[in-house]
């Protein structure tokens, strides 16, 4: 702990650890069936979009993100009350995820941080608090599946006390890829 800011542990991203917040989108340890005359594995229904509230529709976008400065003090979270939001890395690069449980009064003290190996996407369930995308390389790209349509679908909350911080040196060594990560 430094300057009254709690250091947030960074966990490997697993389906079990992330279940409270959404789905991990990955082929490892996922069921599949063969299609296209046996030439293709279909990893079917790895996550479900939940976007139909107030007439919403599923849309697909690409986000191009730049890394933030680390150590990073987390002082805000957002949620999408009308729909799920999926992030799938397009360039295969690791990235970080910060989430907090659903509810009207989020707390950074209930936050958890995860490290994706770059072959794992996430689908935040409707109403789950999360930090905006945390790319670790410049110009990283993510395929986004989320909600388009009428209605207010982004709540933000800003914190002034009980802040938490992320340090790249806390990425579990067993999940690190060959990426230059320095603070």
Coordinates of N, CA and C in Angstrom, one line a residue:
X1 N 0.9 -1.2 0.0 CA 0.0 0.0 0.0 C 0.9 1.2 0.0
X2 N 0.6 2.2 -0.9 CA 1.4 3.4 -0.9 C 0.4 4.6 -1.1
X3 N 0.7 5.7 -0.4 CA -0.2 6.9 -0.5 C -1.6 6.6 -0.2
X4 N -1.9 5.6 0.7 CA -3.3 5.3 1.0 C -4.1 4.6 -0.1
X5 N -3.4 4.1 -1.1 CA -4.0 3.5 -2.2 C -3.7 2.0 -2.1
X6 N -4.7 1.1 -2.1 CA -4.5 -0.3 -2.0 C -4.1 -0.9 -3.3
X7 N -3.1 -1.7 -3.3 CA -2.5 -2.3 -4.5 C -3.4 -3.5 -4.9
X8 N -3.9 -3.6 -6.1 CA -4.9 -4.6 -6.5 C -4.1 -5.8 -7.1
X9 N -4.4 -7.0 -6.5 CA -3.7 -8.2 -7.1 C -4.2 -8.4 -8.5
X10 N -3.4 -9.0 -9.3 CA -3.8 -9.3 -10.7 C -3.8 -10.8 -10.8
X11 N -5.0 -11.3 -11.1 CA -5.2 -12.8 -11.2 C -5.2 -13.3 -12.6
X12 N -4.8 -14.5 -12.9 CA -5.0 -15.1 -14.2 C -6.5 -15.1 -14.5
X13 N -6.8 -14.9 -15.8 CA -8.2 -14.9 -16.2 C -8.7 -16.4 -16.5
X14 N -9.6 -16.8 -15.6 CA -10.2 -18.2 -15.8 C -11.7 -18.1 -15.8
X15 N -12.3 -19.1 -16.4 CA -13.8 -19.1 -16.5 C -14.4 -19.1 -15.1
X16 N -13.8 -19.8 -14.2 CA -14.3 -20.0 -12.8 C -14.2 -18.6 -12.0
X17 N -13.0 -18.0 -12.1 CA -12.7 -16.8 -11.4 C -13.6 -15.6 -11.9
X18 N -13.9 -15.6 -13.1 CA -14.6 -14.5 -13.8 C -16.1 -14.7 -13.8
X19 N -16.6 -15.8 -13.4 CA -18.0 -16.2 -13.6 C -19.0 -15.2 -13.0
X20 N -18.7 -14.6 -11.9 CA -19.5 -13.6 -11.3 C -19.7 -12.3 -12.2
X21 N -18.8 -12.1 -13.0 CA -18.8 -10.8 -13.8 C -19.2 -11.0 -15.3
X22 N -19.1 -12.3 -15.8 CA -19.4 -12.5 -17.2 C -18.8 -13.8 -17.7
X23 N -18.5 -13.9 -19.0 CA -18.0 -15.1 -19.6 C -16.6 -14.8 -20.1
X24 N -15.8 -15.8 -20.0 CA -14.5 -15.8 -20.7 C -14.6 -16.5 -22.1
X25 N -14.2 -15.8 -23.1 CA -14.4 -16.2 -24.5 C -13.0 -16.8 -24.9
X26 N -13.0 -18.1 -24.9 CA -11.7 -18.8 -25.3 C -12.0 -20.2 -25.8
X27 N -11.1 -20.8 -26.5 CA -11.2 -22.1 -27.0 C -10.7 -23.2 -26.0
X28 N -9.7 -22.8 -25.2 CA -9.1 -23.7 -24.2 C -10.2 -24.2 -23.3
X29 N -10.2 -25.5 -23.2 CA -11.2 -26.2 -22.3 C -12.6 -25.9 -22.6
X30 N -12.9 -25.6 -23.9 CA -14.3 -25.4 -24.3 C -14.7 -26.5 -25.3
X31 N -16.0 -26.8 -25.2 CA -16.5 -27.8 -26.1 C -16.7 -27.3 -27.5
X32 N -16.6 -28.2 -28.5 CA -16.7 -27.9 -29.9 C -17.3 -29.0 -30.6
X33 N -17.8 -28.7 -31.8 CA -18.2 -29.8 -32.8 C -17.7 -29.5 -34.1
X34 N -17.5 -30.5 -35.0 CA -16.9 -30.3 -36.3 C -18.0 -29.8 -37.3
X35 N -17.6 -28.9 -38.2 CA -18.5 -28.4 -39.3 C -17.7 -28.4 -40.6
X36 N -18.3 -28.0 -41.6 CA -17.6 -27.8 -42.9 C -16.9 -29.0 -43.4
X37 N -17.6 -30.1 -43.4 CA -17.1 -31.4 -43.8 C -15.9 -31.9 -43.0
X38 N -15.9 -31.5 -41.7 CA -14.8 -31.9 -40.8 C -13.5 -31.1 -40.8
X39 N -13.6 -29.9 -41.5 CA -12.3 -29.1 -41.6 C -12.3 -28.0 -40.5
X40 N -13.4 -27.8 -39.8 CA -13.5 -26.7 -38.9 C -14.1 -27.1 -37.6
X41 N -13.4 -26.6 -36.5 CA -14.0 -26.8 -35.1 C -14.9 -25.6 -34.9
X42 N -16.1 -25.8 -34.4 CA -17.0 -24.7 -34.0 C -17.1 -24.8 -32.5
X43 N -16.6 -23.7 -31.9 CA -16.7 -23.5 -30.4 C -18.0 -22.7 -30.3
X44 N -19.1 -23.4 -30.0 CA -20.4 -22.8 -30.1 C -20.8 -22.1 -28.8
X45 N -21.4 -20.9 -29.0 CA -22.1 -20.2 -27.9 C -21.2 -20.1 -26.7
X46 N -20.0 -19.5 -26.9 CA -19.1 -19.2 -25.8 C -19.6 -18.1 -24.9
X47 N -20.5 -17.3 -25.3 CA -21.1 -16.2 -24.5 C -22.4 -15.8 -25.2
X48 N -23.3 -15.3 -24.5 CA -24.6 -14.8 -25.0 C -24.6 -13.3 -24.9
X49 N -25.0 -12.7 -26.0 CA -25.3 -11.2 -25.9 C -26.6 -11.0 -25.2
X50 N -26.7 -10.0 -24.4 CA -27.9 -9.6 -23.7 C -28.2 -8.2 -23.9
X51 N -28.8 -7.8 -25.0 CA -28.9 -6.4 -25.5 C -30.3 -6.0 -25.8
X52 N -31.3 -6.8 -25.6 CA -32.6 -6.5 -26.2 C -33.5 -5.5 -25.3
X53 N -33.1 -5.2 -24.1 CA -33.8 -4.2 -23.3 C -34.1 -3.0 -24.1
X54 N -35.3 -2.4 -24.0 CA -35.7 -1.2 -24.6 C -35.4 -1.2 -26.1
X55 N -35.6 -2.3 -26.7 CA -35.4 -2.4 -28.2 C -34.0 -2.4 -28.7
X56 N -33.0 -2.7 -27.9 CA -31.6 -2.7 -28.3 C -31.3 -3.8 -29.3
X57 N -30.2 -3.6 -30.0 CA -29.8 -4.6 -31.0 C -28.3 -4.9 -30.8
X58 N -27.8 -6.0 -31.2 CA -26.4 -6.3 -31.1 C -25.7 -5.6 -32.2
X59 N -24.6 -5.0 -31.9 CA -23.7 -4.3 -32.8 C -22.3 -4.8 -32.6
X60 N -21.5 -4.7 -33.7 CA -20.1 -5.1 -33.7 C -19.2 -3.9 -34.0
X61 N -18.2 -3.6 -33.2 CA -17.3 -2.5 -33.4 C -15.9 -2.9 -33.2
X62 N -14.9 -2.1 -33.5 CA -13.5 -2.3 -33.2 C -13.0 -1.1 -32.4
X63 N -12.4 -1.4 -31.3 CA -11.8 -0.4 -30.5 C -10.3 -0.5 -30.7
X64 N -9.6 0.6 -31.0 CA -8.2 0.7 -31.0 C -7.7 1.4 -29.8
X65 N -6.9 0.8 -29.0 CA -6.6 1.3 -27.6 C -5.1 1.5 -27.5
X66 N -4.8 2.5 -26.6 CA -3.4 2.8 -26.3 C -3.2 2.6 -24.8
X67 N -2.1 2.0 -24.4 CA -1.9 1.8 -22.9 C -1.9 3.0 -22.1
X68 N -2.4 2.9 -20.9 CA -2.3 4.0 -19.9 C -1.0 3.9 -19.2
X69 N -0.7 4.8 -18.3 CA 0.6 4.8 -17.6 C 0.4 4.0 -16.3
X70 N 1.4 3.2 -16.0 CA 1.4 2.3 -14.8 C 2.6 2.7 -13.9
X71 N 2.4 2.6 -12.6 CA 1.2 2.1 -11.9 C 0.0 2.9 -12.2
X72 N -1.1 2.3 -12.3 CA -2.4 3.0 -12.7 C -3.3 3.1 -11.5
X73 N -3.7 4.2 -11.1 CA -4.7 4.4 -10.0 C -6.1 4.3 -10.6
X74 N -6.8 3.3 -10.1 CA -8.2 3.2 -10.6 C -9.1 4.1 -9.8
X75 N -9.7 5.0 -10.5 CA -10.6 6.0 -9.8 C -12.0 6.1 -10.4
X76 N -12.2 5.3 -11.4 CA -13.6 5.3 -12.0 C -13.9 3.9 -12.6
X77 N -15.2 3.6 -12.6 CA -15.7 2.4 -13.3 C -17.0 2.8 -14.1
X78 N -17.3 1.9 -15.0 CA -18.5 2.1 -15.8 C -19.3 0.8 -15.8
X79 N -20.6 0.9 -16.2 CA -21.4 -0.3 -16.4 C -22.4 0.0 -17.5
X80 N -22.9 -1.0 -18.1 CA -23.9 -0.9 -19.1 C -25.2 -1.6 -18.6
X81 N -26.2 -0.8 -18.1 CA -27.4 -1.4 -17.5 C -28.3 -2.1 -18.5
X82 N -28.2 -1.8 -19.8 CA -29.2 -2.3 -20.7 C -28.6 -3.5 -21.6
X83 N -27.3 -3.8 -21.4 CA -26.8 -4.8 -22.3 C -25.4 -5.3 -21.9
X84 N -25.1 -6.5 -22.3 CA -23.8 -7.1 -22.1 C -22.8 -6.4 -23.0
X85 N -21.5 -6.6 -22.8 CA -20.4 -6.0 -23.7 C -19.3 -7.0 -23.7
X86 N -18.9 -7.4 -24.9 CA -17.9 -8.4 -25.1 C -16.6 -7.7 -25.8
X87 N -15.5 -8.1 -25.3 CA -14.2 -7.6 -25.8 C -13.4 -8.8 -26.2
X88 N -13.0 -8.9 -27.5 CA -12.2 -10.0 -28.0 C -11.0 -9.4 -28.7
X89 N -9.8 -9.7 -28.1 CA -8.5 -9.2 -28.7 C -8.3 -9.7 -30.1
X90 N -8.0 -8.7 -31.0 CA -7.8 -9.1 -32.4 C -6.3 -9.4 -32.7
X91 N -5.4 -8.8 -32.0 CA -4.0 -8.9 -32.3 C -3.3 -10.0 -31.4
X92 N -4.0 -10.6 -30.5 CA -3.4 -11.7 -29.7 C -2.5 -11.2 -28.5
X93 N -2.7 -9.9 -28.2 CA -1.9 -9.3 -27.1 C -2.5 -9.4 -25.8
X94 N -1.8 -9.6 -24.7 CA -2.3 -9.6 -23.4 C -2.9 -8.2 -23.0
X95 N -3.9 -8.2 -22.1 CA -4.4 -7.0 -21.6 C -5.0 -7.2 -20.2
X96 N -5.3 -6.2 -19.5 CA -5.9 -6.3 -18.2 C -7.3 -6.0 -18.1
X97 N -8.0 -6.5 -17.1 CA -9.4 -6.3 -16.9 C -9.6 -6.0 -15.4
X98 N -10.4 -5.0 -15.1 CA -10.8 -4.6 -13.8 C -12.3 -4.6 -13.7
X99 N -12.9 -5.4 -12.7 CA -14.3 -5.5 -12.6 C -14.7 -5.4 -11.1
X100 N -16.0 -5.0 -10.9 CA -16.6 -5.0 -9.6 C -18.0 -5.6 -9.8
X101 N -18.6 -6.2 -8.7 CA -19.9 -6.8 -8.8 C -21.0 -5.8 -9.2
X102 N -22.1 -6.4 -9.8 CA -23.3 -5.6 -10.1 C -23.8 -5.0 -8.8
X103 N -24.6 -3.9 -9.0 CA -25.2 -3.2 -7.8 C -25.2 -1.7 -8.1
X104 N -26.0 -1.0 -7.3 CA -26.1 0.4 -7.5 C -25.0 1.2 -6.8
X105 N -24.3 0.6 -5.9 CA -23.2 1.3 -5.1 C -21.9 0.6 -5.3
X106 N -21.2 0.7 -6.4 CA -19.9 -0.1 -6.6 C -18.9 0.4 -5.6
X107 N -18.0 -0.4 -5.3 CA -16.9 -0.1 -4.4 C -15.6 -0.6 -5.0
X108 N -14.6 0.2 -5.0 CA -13.3 -0.3 -5.4 C -12.7 -1.3 -4.5
X109 N -13.2 -1.4 -3.3 CA -12.7 -2.4 -2.4 C -13.1 -3.8 -2.8
X110 N -14.2 -3.9 -3.6 CA -14.7 -5.2 -4.1 C -14.2 -5.5 -5.5
X111 N -13.3 -4.6 -6.0 CA -12.7 -4.8 -7.4 C -11.8 -6.1 -7.4
X112 N -11.8 -6.6 -8.6 CA -10.8 -7.7 -8.9 C -10.2 -7.3 -10.3
X113 N -8.9 -7.7 -10.4 CA -8.2 -7.5 -11.7 C -7.8 -8.8 -12.2
X114 N -7.8 -8.9 -13.6 CA -7.5 -10.1 -14.3 C -6.5 -9.8 -15.4
X115 N -5.7 -10.8 -15.8 CA -4.8 -10.7 -16.9 C -5.2 -11.7 -17.9
X116 N -5.5 -11.2 -19.1 CA -5.8 -12.0 -20.3 C -4.6 -12.3 -21.0
X117 N -4.4 -13.5 -21.4 CA -3.2 -13.9 -22.2 C -3.2 -13.5 -23.6
X118 N -4.3 -12.8 -24.1 CA -4.4 -12.3 -25.4 C -5.1 -13.3 -26.3
X119 N -5.4 -14.5 -25.9 CA -6.2 -15.4 -26.6 C -7.6 -15.6 -25.9
X120 N -7.8 -14.8 -24.9 CA -9.1 -14.8 -24.2 C -9.8 -13.5 -24.3
X121 N -11.1 -13.5 -24.6 CA -11.9 -12.3 -24.6 C -12.8 -12.4 -23.4
X122 N -13.5 -11.4 -23.1 CA -14.5 -11.4 -22.0 C -15.8 -10.8 -22.5
X123 N -16.9 -11.3 -21.9 CA -18.2 -10.7 -22.1 C -18.7 -10.3 -20.7
X124 N -18.7 -9.0 -20.5 CA -19.3 -8.5 -19.2 C -20.8 -8.6 -19.2
X125 N -21.3 -9.2 -18.2 CA -22.8 -9.3 -18.1 C -23.4 -8.0 -17.9
X126 N -24.6 -7.8 -18.3 CA -25.3 -6.6 -18.1 C -25.2 -6.1 -16.7
X127 N -24.8 -4.8 -16.5 CA -24.8 -4.2 -15.2 C -23.5 -4.4 -14.4
X128 N -22.5 -5.2 -14.9 CA -21.3 -5.4 -14.2 C -20.4 -4.2 -14.4
X129 N -19.9 -3.7 -13.2 CA -19.0 -2.5 -13.3 C -17.6 -3.0 -13.8
X130 N -17.0 -2.1 -14.6 CA -15.7 -2.5 -15.2 C -14.9 -1.2 -15.5
X131 N -13.6 -1.3 -15.6 CA -12.8 -0.2 -16.1 C -12.8 -0.2 -17.6
X132 N -12.7 1.0 -18.2 CA -12.6 0.9 -19.7 C -11.3 0.1 -20.1
X133 N -11.3 -0.3 -21.4 CA -10.2 -1.2 -21.9 C -8.8 -0.8 -21.4
X134 N -8.1 -1.8 -21.0 CA -6.7 -1.7 -20.4 C -5.7 -2.4 -21.3
X135 N -5.5 -1.8 -22.5 CA -4.5 -2.4 -23.4 C -3.1 -2.3 -22.8
X136 N -2.2 -3.2 -23.2 CA -0.8 -3.1 -22.7 C 0.2 -2.8 -23.8
X137 N -0.3 -2.8 -25.1 CA 0.5 -2.4 -26.2 C -0.1 -1.2 -27.0
X138 N 0.7 -0.4 -27.6 CA 0.2 0.7 -28.4 C -0.6 0.2 -29.6
X139 N -1.8 0.8 -29.9 CA -2.6 0.5 -31.0 C -3.2 -0.9 -31.0
X140 N -3.4 -1.4 -29.8 CA -4.0 -2.8 -29.7 C -5.5 -2.6 -30.2
X141 N -6.0 -3.7 -30.7 CA -7.4 -3.7 -31.2 C -8.2 -4.8 -30.6
X142 N -9.5 -4.5 -30.4 CA -10.5 -5.4 -29.8 C -11.8 -5.3 -30.6
X143 N -12.3 -6.5 -30.9 CA -13.6 -6.6 -31.5 C -14.6 -6.5 -30.3
X144 N -15.6 -5.6 -30.5 CA -16.6 -5.4 -29.4 C -17.9 -5.8 -29.9
X145 N -18.6 -6.6 -29.1 CA -20.0 -6.9 -29.4 C -20.8 -6.3 -28.2
X146 N -21.7 -5.3 -28.5 CA -22.5 -4.7 -27.4 C -23.8 -4.2 -28.0
X147 N -24.4 -3.3 -27.3 CA -25.8 -2.9 -27.6 C -25.8 -1.5 -28.3
X148 N -26.6 -1.5 -29.3 CA -26.9 -0.2 -29.9 C -28.4 0.0 -29.8
X149 N -28.8 1.3 -29.8 CA -30.3 1.6 -29.7 C -30.6 2.7 -28.7
X150 N -31.8 2.9 -28.5 CA -32.3 4.0 -27.6 C -32.1 3.6 -26.2
X151 N -32.1 4.6 -25.3 CA -32.0 4.4 -23.9 C -30.6 4.7 -23.4
X152 N -30.5 5.0 -22.1 CA -29.2 5.3 -21.5 C -28.5 4.0 -21.1
X153 N -27.3 3.7 -21.7 CA -26.7 2.4 -21.5 C -25.2 2.6 -21.0
X154 N -24.9 3.7 -20.4 CA -23.5 3.8 -19.8 C -23.6 4.7 -18.5
X155 N -23.4 4.0 -17.4 CA -23.3 4.7 -16.1 C -21.8 4.8 -15.8
X156 N -21.3 5.9 -15.3 CA -20.0 6.0 -14.8 C -20.0 6.5 -13.3
X157 N -19.0 6.0 -12.6 CA -18.9 6.4 -11.2 C -17.4 6.8 -11.0
X158 N -17.2 7.9 -10.3 CA -15.8 8.3 -10.0 C -15.6 8.3 -8.5
X159 N -14.4 7.9 -8.1 CA -14.1 7.7 -6.7 C -13.0 8.7 -6.3
X160 N -13.1 9.1 -5.0 CA -12.1 10.0 -4.5 C -11.3 9.4 -3.3
X161 N -11.9 8.4 -2.8 CA -11.3 7.7 -1.6 C -11.2 6.2 -1.8
X162 N -10.4 5.5 -1.0 CA -10.3 4.1 -1.0 C -10.0 3.6 -2.4
X163 N -9.0 4.3 -3.1 CA -8.6 4.0 -4.4 C -7.8 2.7 -4.4
X164 N -7.6 2.1 -5.6 CA -6.8 0.9 -5.8 C -5.9 1.2 -7.0
X165 N -4.7 0.5 -7.0 CA -3.8 0.7 -8.1 C -3.4 -0.6 -8.7
X166 N -3.0 -0.6 -10.0 CA -2.5 -1.7 -10.7 C -1.0 -1.5 -11.1
X167 N -0.2 -2.5 -10.8 CA 1.2 -2.5 -11.1 C 1.5 -3.7 -12.1
X168 N 2.1 -3.4 -13.2 CA 2.4 -4.4 -14.2 C 3.3 -5.5 -13.6
X169 N 4.1 -5.2 -12.6 CA 5.0 -6.3 -12.1 C 4.2 -7.3 -11.3
X170 N 2.9 -7.0 -11.1 CA 2.0 -8.0 -10.4 C 1.3 -9.0 -11.3
X171 N 1.6 -8.9 -12.6 CA 1.0 -9.8 -13.5 C 1.6 -11.2 -13.2
X172 N 0.8 -12.2 -13.0 CA 1.4 -13.5 -12.6 C 2.4 -14.0 -13.7
X173 N 3.6 -14.4 -13.2 CA 4.6 -14.8 -14.1 C 4.2 -16.0 -14.9
X174 N 3.4 -16.9 -14.3 CA 2.9 -18.1 -15.1 C 2.0 -17.8 -16.3
X175 N 1.5 -16.5 -16.3 CA 0.6 -16.2 -17.4 C 1.3 -15.1 -18.4
X176 N 2.5 -14.7 -18.1 CA 3.1 -13.7 -18.9 C 3.6 -14.2 -20.2
X177 N 3.4 -13.4 -21.2 CA 3.9 -13.8 -22.6 C 5.1 -12.9 -22.8
X178 N 5.7 -13.2 -24.0 CA 6.9 -12.4 -24.3 C 6.6 -11.0 -24.8
X179 N 6.3 -10.2 -23.7 CA 5.9 -8.8 -24.0 C 6.8 -7.9 -23.0
X180 N 7.3 -6.9 -23.5 CA 8.0 -6.0 -22.7 C 7.0 -5.1 -21.9
X181 N 6.9 -5.4 -20.6 CA 6.0 -4.7 -19.7 C 6.9 -4.0 -18.7
X182 N 6.9 -2.7 -18.6 CA 7.7 -2.0 -17.6 C 6.9 -0.9 -17.0
X183 N 7.2 -0.6 -15.8 CA 6.5 0.6 -15.1 C 7.4 1.8 -15.3

